[in-house]
PDB file of C-alpha atoms and ligand atoms in Angstrom:
ATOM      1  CA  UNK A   1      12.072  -2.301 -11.806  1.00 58.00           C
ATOM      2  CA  UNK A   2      14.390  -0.872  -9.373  1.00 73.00           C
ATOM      3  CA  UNK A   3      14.990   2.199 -10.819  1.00 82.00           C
ATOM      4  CA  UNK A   4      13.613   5.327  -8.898  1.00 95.00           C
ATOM      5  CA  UNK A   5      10.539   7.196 -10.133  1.00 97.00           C
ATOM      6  CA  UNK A   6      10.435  10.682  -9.442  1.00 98.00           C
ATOM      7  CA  UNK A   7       6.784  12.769  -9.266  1.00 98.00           C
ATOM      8  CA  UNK A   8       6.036  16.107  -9.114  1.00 98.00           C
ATOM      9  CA  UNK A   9       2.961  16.149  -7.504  1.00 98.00           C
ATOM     10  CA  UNK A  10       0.010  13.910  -5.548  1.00 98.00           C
ATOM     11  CA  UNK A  11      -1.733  13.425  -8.931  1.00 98.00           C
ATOM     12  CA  UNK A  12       1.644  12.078 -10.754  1.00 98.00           C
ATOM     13  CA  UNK A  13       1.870   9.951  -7.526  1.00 98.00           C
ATOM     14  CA  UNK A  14      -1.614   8.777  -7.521  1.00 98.00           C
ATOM     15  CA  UNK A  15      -1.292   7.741 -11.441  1.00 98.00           C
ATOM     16  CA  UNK A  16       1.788   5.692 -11.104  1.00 98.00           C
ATOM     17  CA  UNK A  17      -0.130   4.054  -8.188  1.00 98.00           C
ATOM     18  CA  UNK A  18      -2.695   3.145 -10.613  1.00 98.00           C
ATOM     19  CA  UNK A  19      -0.520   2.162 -13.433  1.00 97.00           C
ATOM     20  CA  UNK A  20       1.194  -0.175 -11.322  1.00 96.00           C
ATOM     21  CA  UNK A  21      -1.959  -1.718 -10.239  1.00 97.00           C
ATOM     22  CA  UNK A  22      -2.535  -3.787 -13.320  1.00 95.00           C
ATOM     23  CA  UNK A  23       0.985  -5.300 -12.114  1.00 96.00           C
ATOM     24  CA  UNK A  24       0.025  -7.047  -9.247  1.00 97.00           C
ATOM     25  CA  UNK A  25      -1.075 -10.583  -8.505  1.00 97.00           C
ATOM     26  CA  UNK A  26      -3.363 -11.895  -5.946  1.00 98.00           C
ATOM     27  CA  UNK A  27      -1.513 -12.587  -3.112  1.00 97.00           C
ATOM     28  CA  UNK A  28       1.077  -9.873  -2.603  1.00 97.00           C
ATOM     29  CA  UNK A  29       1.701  -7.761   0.048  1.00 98.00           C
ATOM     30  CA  UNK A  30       3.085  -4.299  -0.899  1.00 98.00           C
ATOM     31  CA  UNK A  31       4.884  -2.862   2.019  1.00 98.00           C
ATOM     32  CA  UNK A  32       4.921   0.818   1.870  1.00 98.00           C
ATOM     33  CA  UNK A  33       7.553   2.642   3.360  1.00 98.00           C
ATOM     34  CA  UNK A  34       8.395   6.646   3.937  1.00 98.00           C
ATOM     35  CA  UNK A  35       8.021   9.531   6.433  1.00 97.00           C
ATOM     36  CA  UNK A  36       4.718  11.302   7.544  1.00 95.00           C
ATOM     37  CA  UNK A  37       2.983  13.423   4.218  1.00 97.00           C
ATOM     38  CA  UNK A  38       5.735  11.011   1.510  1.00 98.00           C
ATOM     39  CA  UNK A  39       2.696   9.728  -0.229  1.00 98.00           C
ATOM     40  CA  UNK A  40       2.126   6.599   1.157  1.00 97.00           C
ATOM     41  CA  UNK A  41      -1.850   7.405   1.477  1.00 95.00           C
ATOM     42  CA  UNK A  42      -1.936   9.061  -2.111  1.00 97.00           C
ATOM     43  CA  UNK A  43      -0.019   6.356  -3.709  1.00 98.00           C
ATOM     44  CA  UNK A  44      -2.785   3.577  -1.898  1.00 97.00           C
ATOM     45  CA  UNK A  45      -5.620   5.973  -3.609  1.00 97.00           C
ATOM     46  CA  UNK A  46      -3.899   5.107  -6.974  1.00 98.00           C
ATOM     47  CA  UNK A  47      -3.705   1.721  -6.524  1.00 98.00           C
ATOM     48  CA  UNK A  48      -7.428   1.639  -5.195  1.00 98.00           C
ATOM     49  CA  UNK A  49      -8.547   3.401  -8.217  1.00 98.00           C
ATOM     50  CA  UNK A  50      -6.491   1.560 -10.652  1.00 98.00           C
ATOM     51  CA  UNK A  51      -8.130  -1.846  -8.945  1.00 97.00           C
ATOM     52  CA  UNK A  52     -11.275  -0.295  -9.566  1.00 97.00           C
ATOM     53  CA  UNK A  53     -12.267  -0.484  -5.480  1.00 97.00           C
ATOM     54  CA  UNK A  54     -15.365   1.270  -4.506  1.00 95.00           C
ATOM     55  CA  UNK A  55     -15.003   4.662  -3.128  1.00 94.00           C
ATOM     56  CA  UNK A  56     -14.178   6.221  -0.298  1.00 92.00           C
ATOM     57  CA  UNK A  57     -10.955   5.790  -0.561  1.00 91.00           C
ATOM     58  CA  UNK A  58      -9.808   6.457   3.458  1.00 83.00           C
ATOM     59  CA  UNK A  59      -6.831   6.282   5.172  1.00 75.00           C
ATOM     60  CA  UNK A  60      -6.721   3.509   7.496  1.00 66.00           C
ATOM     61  CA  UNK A  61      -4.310   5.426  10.227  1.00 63.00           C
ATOM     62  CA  UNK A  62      -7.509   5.653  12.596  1.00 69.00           C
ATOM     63  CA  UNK A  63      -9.102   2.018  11.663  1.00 77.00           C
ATOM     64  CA  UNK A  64      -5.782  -0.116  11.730  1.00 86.00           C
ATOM     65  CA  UNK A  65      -7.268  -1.832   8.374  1.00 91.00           C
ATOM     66  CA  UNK A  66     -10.102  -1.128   5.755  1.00 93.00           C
ATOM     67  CA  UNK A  67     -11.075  -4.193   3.694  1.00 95.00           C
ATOM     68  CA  UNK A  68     -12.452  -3.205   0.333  1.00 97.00           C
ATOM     69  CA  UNK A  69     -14.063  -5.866  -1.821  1.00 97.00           C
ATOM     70  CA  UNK A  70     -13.572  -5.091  -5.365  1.00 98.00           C
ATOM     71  CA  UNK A  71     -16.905  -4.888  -7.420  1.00 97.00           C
ATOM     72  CA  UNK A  72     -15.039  -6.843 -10.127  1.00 96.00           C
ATOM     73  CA  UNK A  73     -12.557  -9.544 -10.263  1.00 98.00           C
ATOM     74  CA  UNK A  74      -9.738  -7.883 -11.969  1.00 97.00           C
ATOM     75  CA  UNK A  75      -7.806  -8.984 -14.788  1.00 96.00           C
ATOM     76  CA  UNK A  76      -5.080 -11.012 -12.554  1.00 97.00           C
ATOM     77  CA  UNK A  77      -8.014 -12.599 -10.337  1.00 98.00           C
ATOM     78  CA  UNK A  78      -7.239  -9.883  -7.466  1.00 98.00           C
ATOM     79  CA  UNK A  79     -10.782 -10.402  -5.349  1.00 98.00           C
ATOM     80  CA  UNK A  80      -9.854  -8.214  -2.219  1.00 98.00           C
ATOM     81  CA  UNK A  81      -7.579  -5.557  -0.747  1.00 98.00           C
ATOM     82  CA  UNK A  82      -6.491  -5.146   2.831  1.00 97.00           C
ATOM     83  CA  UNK A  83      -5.241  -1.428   3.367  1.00 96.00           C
ATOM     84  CA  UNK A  84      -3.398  -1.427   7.136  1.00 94.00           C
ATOM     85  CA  UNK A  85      -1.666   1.179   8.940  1.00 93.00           C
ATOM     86  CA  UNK A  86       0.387   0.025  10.979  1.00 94.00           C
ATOM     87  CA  UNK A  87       1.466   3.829  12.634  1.00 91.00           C
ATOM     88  CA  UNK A  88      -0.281   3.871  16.004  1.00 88.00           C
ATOM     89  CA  UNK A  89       0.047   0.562  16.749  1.00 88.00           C
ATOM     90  CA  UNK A  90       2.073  -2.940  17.495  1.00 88.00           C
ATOM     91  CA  UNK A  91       2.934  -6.412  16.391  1.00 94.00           C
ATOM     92  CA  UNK A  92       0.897  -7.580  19.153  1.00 93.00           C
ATOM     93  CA  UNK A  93      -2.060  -5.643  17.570  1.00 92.00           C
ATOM     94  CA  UNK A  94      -1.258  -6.891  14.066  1.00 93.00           C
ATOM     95  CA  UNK A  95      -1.295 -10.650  15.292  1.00 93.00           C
ATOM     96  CA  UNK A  96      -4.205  -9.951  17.446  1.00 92.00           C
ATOM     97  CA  UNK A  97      -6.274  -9.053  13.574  1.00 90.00           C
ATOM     98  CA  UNK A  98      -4.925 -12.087  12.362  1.00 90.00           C
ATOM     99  CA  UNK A  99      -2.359  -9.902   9.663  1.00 95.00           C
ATOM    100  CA  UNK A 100      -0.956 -13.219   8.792  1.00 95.00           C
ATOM    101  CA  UNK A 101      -4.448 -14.207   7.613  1.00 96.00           C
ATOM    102  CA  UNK A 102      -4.330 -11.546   5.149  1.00 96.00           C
ATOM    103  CA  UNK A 103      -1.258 -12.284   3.566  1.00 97.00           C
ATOM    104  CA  UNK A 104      -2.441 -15.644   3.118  1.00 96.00           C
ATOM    105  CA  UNK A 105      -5.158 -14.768   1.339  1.00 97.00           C
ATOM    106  CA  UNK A 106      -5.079 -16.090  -2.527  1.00 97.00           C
ATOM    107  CA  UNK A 107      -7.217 -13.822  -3.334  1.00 98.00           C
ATOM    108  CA  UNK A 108      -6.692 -10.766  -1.822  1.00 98.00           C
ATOM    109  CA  UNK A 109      -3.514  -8.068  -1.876  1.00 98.00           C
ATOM    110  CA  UNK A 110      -2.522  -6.398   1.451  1.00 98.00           C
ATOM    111  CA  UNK A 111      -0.699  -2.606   1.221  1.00 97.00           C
ATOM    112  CA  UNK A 112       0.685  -1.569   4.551  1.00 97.00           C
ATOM    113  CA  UNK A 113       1.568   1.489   5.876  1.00 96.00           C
ATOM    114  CA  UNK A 114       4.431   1.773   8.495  1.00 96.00           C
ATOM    115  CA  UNK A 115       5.738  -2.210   7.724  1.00 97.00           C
ATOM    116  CA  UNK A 116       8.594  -1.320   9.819  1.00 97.00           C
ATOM    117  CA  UNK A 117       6.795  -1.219  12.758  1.00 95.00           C
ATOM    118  CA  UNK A 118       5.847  -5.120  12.409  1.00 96.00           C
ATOM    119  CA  UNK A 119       9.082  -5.772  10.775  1.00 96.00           C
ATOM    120  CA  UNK A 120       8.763  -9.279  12.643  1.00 96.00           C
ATOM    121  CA  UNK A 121       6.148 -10.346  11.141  1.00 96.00           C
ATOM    122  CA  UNK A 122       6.331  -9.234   8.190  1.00 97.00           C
ATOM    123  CA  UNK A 123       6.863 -12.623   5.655  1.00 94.00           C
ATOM    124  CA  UNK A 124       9.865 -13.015   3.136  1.00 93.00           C
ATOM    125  CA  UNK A 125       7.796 -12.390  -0.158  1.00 93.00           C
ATOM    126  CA  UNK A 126       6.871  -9.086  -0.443  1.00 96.00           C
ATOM    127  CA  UNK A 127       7.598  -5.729  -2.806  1.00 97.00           C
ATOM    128  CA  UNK A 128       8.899  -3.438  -1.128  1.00 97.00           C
ATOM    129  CA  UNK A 129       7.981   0.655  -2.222  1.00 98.00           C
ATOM    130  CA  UNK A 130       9.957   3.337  -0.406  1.00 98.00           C
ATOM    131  CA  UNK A 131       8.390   7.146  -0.834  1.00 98.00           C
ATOM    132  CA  UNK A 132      11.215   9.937  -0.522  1.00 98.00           C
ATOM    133  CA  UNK A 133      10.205  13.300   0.063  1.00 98.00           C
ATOM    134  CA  UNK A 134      12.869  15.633  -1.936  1.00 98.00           C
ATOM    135  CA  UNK A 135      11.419  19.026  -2.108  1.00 98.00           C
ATOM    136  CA  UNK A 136       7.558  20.180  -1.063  1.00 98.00           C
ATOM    137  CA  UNK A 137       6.094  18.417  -4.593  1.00 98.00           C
ATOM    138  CA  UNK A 138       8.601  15.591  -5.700  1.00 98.00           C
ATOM    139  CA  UNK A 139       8.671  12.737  -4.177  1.00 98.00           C
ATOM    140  CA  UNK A 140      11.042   9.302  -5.301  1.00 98.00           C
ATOM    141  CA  UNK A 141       9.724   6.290  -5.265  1.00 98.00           C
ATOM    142  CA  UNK A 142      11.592   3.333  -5.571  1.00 98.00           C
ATOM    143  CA  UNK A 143       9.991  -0.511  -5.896  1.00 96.00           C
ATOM    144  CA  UNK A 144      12.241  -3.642  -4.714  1.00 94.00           C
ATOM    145  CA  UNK A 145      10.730  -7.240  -6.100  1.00 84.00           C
ATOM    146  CA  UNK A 146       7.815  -6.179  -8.199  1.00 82.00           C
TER     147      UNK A 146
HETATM  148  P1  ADP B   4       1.596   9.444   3.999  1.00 76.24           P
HETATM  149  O1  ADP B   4       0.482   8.438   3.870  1.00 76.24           O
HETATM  150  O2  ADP B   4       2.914   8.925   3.502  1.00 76.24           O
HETATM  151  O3  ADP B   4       1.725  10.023   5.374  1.00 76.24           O
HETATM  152  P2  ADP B   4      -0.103  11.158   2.382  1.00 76.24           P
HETATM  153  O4  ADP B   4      -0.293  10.489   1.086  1.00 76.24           O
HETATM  154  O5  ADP B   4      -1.208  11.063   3.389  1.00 76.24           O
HETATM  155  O6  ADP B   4       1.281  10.671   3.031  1.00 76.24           O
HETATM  156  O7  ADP B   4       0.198  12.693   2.178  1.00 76.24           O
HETATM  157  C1  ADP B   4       1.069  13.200   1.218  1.00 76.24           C
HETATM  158  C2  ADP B   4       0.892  14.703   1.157  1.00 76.24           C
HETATM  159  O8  ADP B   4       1.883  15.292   0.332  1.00 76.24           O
HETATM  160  C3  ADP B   4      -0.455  15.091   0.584  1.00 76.24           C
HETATM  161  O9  ADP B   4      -0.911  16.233   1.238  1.00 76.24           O
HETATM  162  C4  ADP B   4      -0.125  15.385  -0.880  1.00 76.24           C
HETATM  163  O10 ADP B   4      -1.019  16.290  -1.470  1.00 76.24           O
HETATM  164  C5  ADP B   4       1.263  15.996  -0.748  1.00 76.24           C
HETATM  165  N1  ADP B   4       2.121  15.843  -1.941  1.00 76.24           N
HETATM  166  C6  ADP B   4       2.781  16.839  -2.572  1.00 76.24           C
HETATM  167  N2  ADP B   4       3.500  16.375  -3.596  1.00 76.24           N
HETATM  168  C7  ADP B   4       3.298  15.035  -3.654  1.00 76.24           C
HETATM  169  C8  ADP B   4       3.790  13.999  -4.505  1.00 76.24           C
HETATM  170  N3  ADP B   4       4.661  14.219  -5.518  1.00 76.24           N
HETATM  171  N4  ADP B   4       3.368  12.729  -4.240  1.00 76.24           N
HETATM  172  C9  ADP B   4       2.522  12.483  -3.219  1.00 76.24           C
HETATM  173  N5  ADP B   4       2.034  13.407  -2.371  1.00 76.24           N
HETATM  174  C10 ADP B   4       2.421  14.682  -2.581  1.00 76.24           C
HETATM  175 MG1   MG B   5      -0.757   7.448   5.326  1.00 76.24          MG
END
């Protein structure tokens, strides 16, 4: 599926989020790339929701990482999701809040904000989702390895 979705507006974004949820198997990490305001947050809110996570949904830009433990085992097993930001800070940081641990969790996706910014320690095996803004409302996204 690496054909480019275009949306025309947070709530198209936040339902293809959600859609793709149900794709995803314990133990992926979903790296989440794109400018400030692309929909990296909104598209996270989607996934949340479609995962059935309890609410609120935040953006972790201020708390590195917010660990939600779903309710409910979903329908692939997923247990847990790590939501990291990794904007503000370093690799040093990321390593210091054991990020590896995270992705080694069998249980448990990780979506990250910003991967480029830990780009070294980032591990082979991931899906890759790149937010383009094109005009005020549309936004392409395009997934690499789901
Ligand atoms: P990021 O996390 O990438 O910085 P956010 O998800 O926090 O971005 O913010 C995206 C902003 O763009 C929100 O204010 C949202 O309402 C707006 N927006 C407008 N159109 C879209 C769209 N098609 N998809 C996602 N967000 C959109
Ligand atoms: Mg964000």
């Amino acid at each position: 599926m690496n054909t480019p979705t275009i949306t025309n507006s947070a709530e198209e974004t936040r339902d293809f989020g959600k859609k793709l949820a149900r794709e995803i198997k314990p133990g992926t990490l979903l790296c989440l790339q794109g400018d400030l305001g692309a929909g990296k947050t909104t598209f996270t809110q989607g996934l949340l929701e479609g995962l059935e996570a309890t609410r609120p949904f935040v953006s972790p830009t201020f708390v590195i990482m917010k660990q939600y433990d779903l309710p409910a085992v979903t329908e692939n097993g997923i247990k847990r999701i790590y939501h990291a930001d990794a904007y503000r800070v370093g690799e040093k940081d990321f390593r210091e809040i054991s990020f590896a641990e995270w992705c080694a969790d069998t249980e448990g996706i990780v979506i990250l904000e910003w991967p480029e910014r830990i780009a070294n320690l980032l591990p082979e095996k991931r899906i890759d989702i790149t937010l383009r803004t094109l005009s005020e409302a549309d936004r392409e996204i395009t997934i690499k390895n789901l």
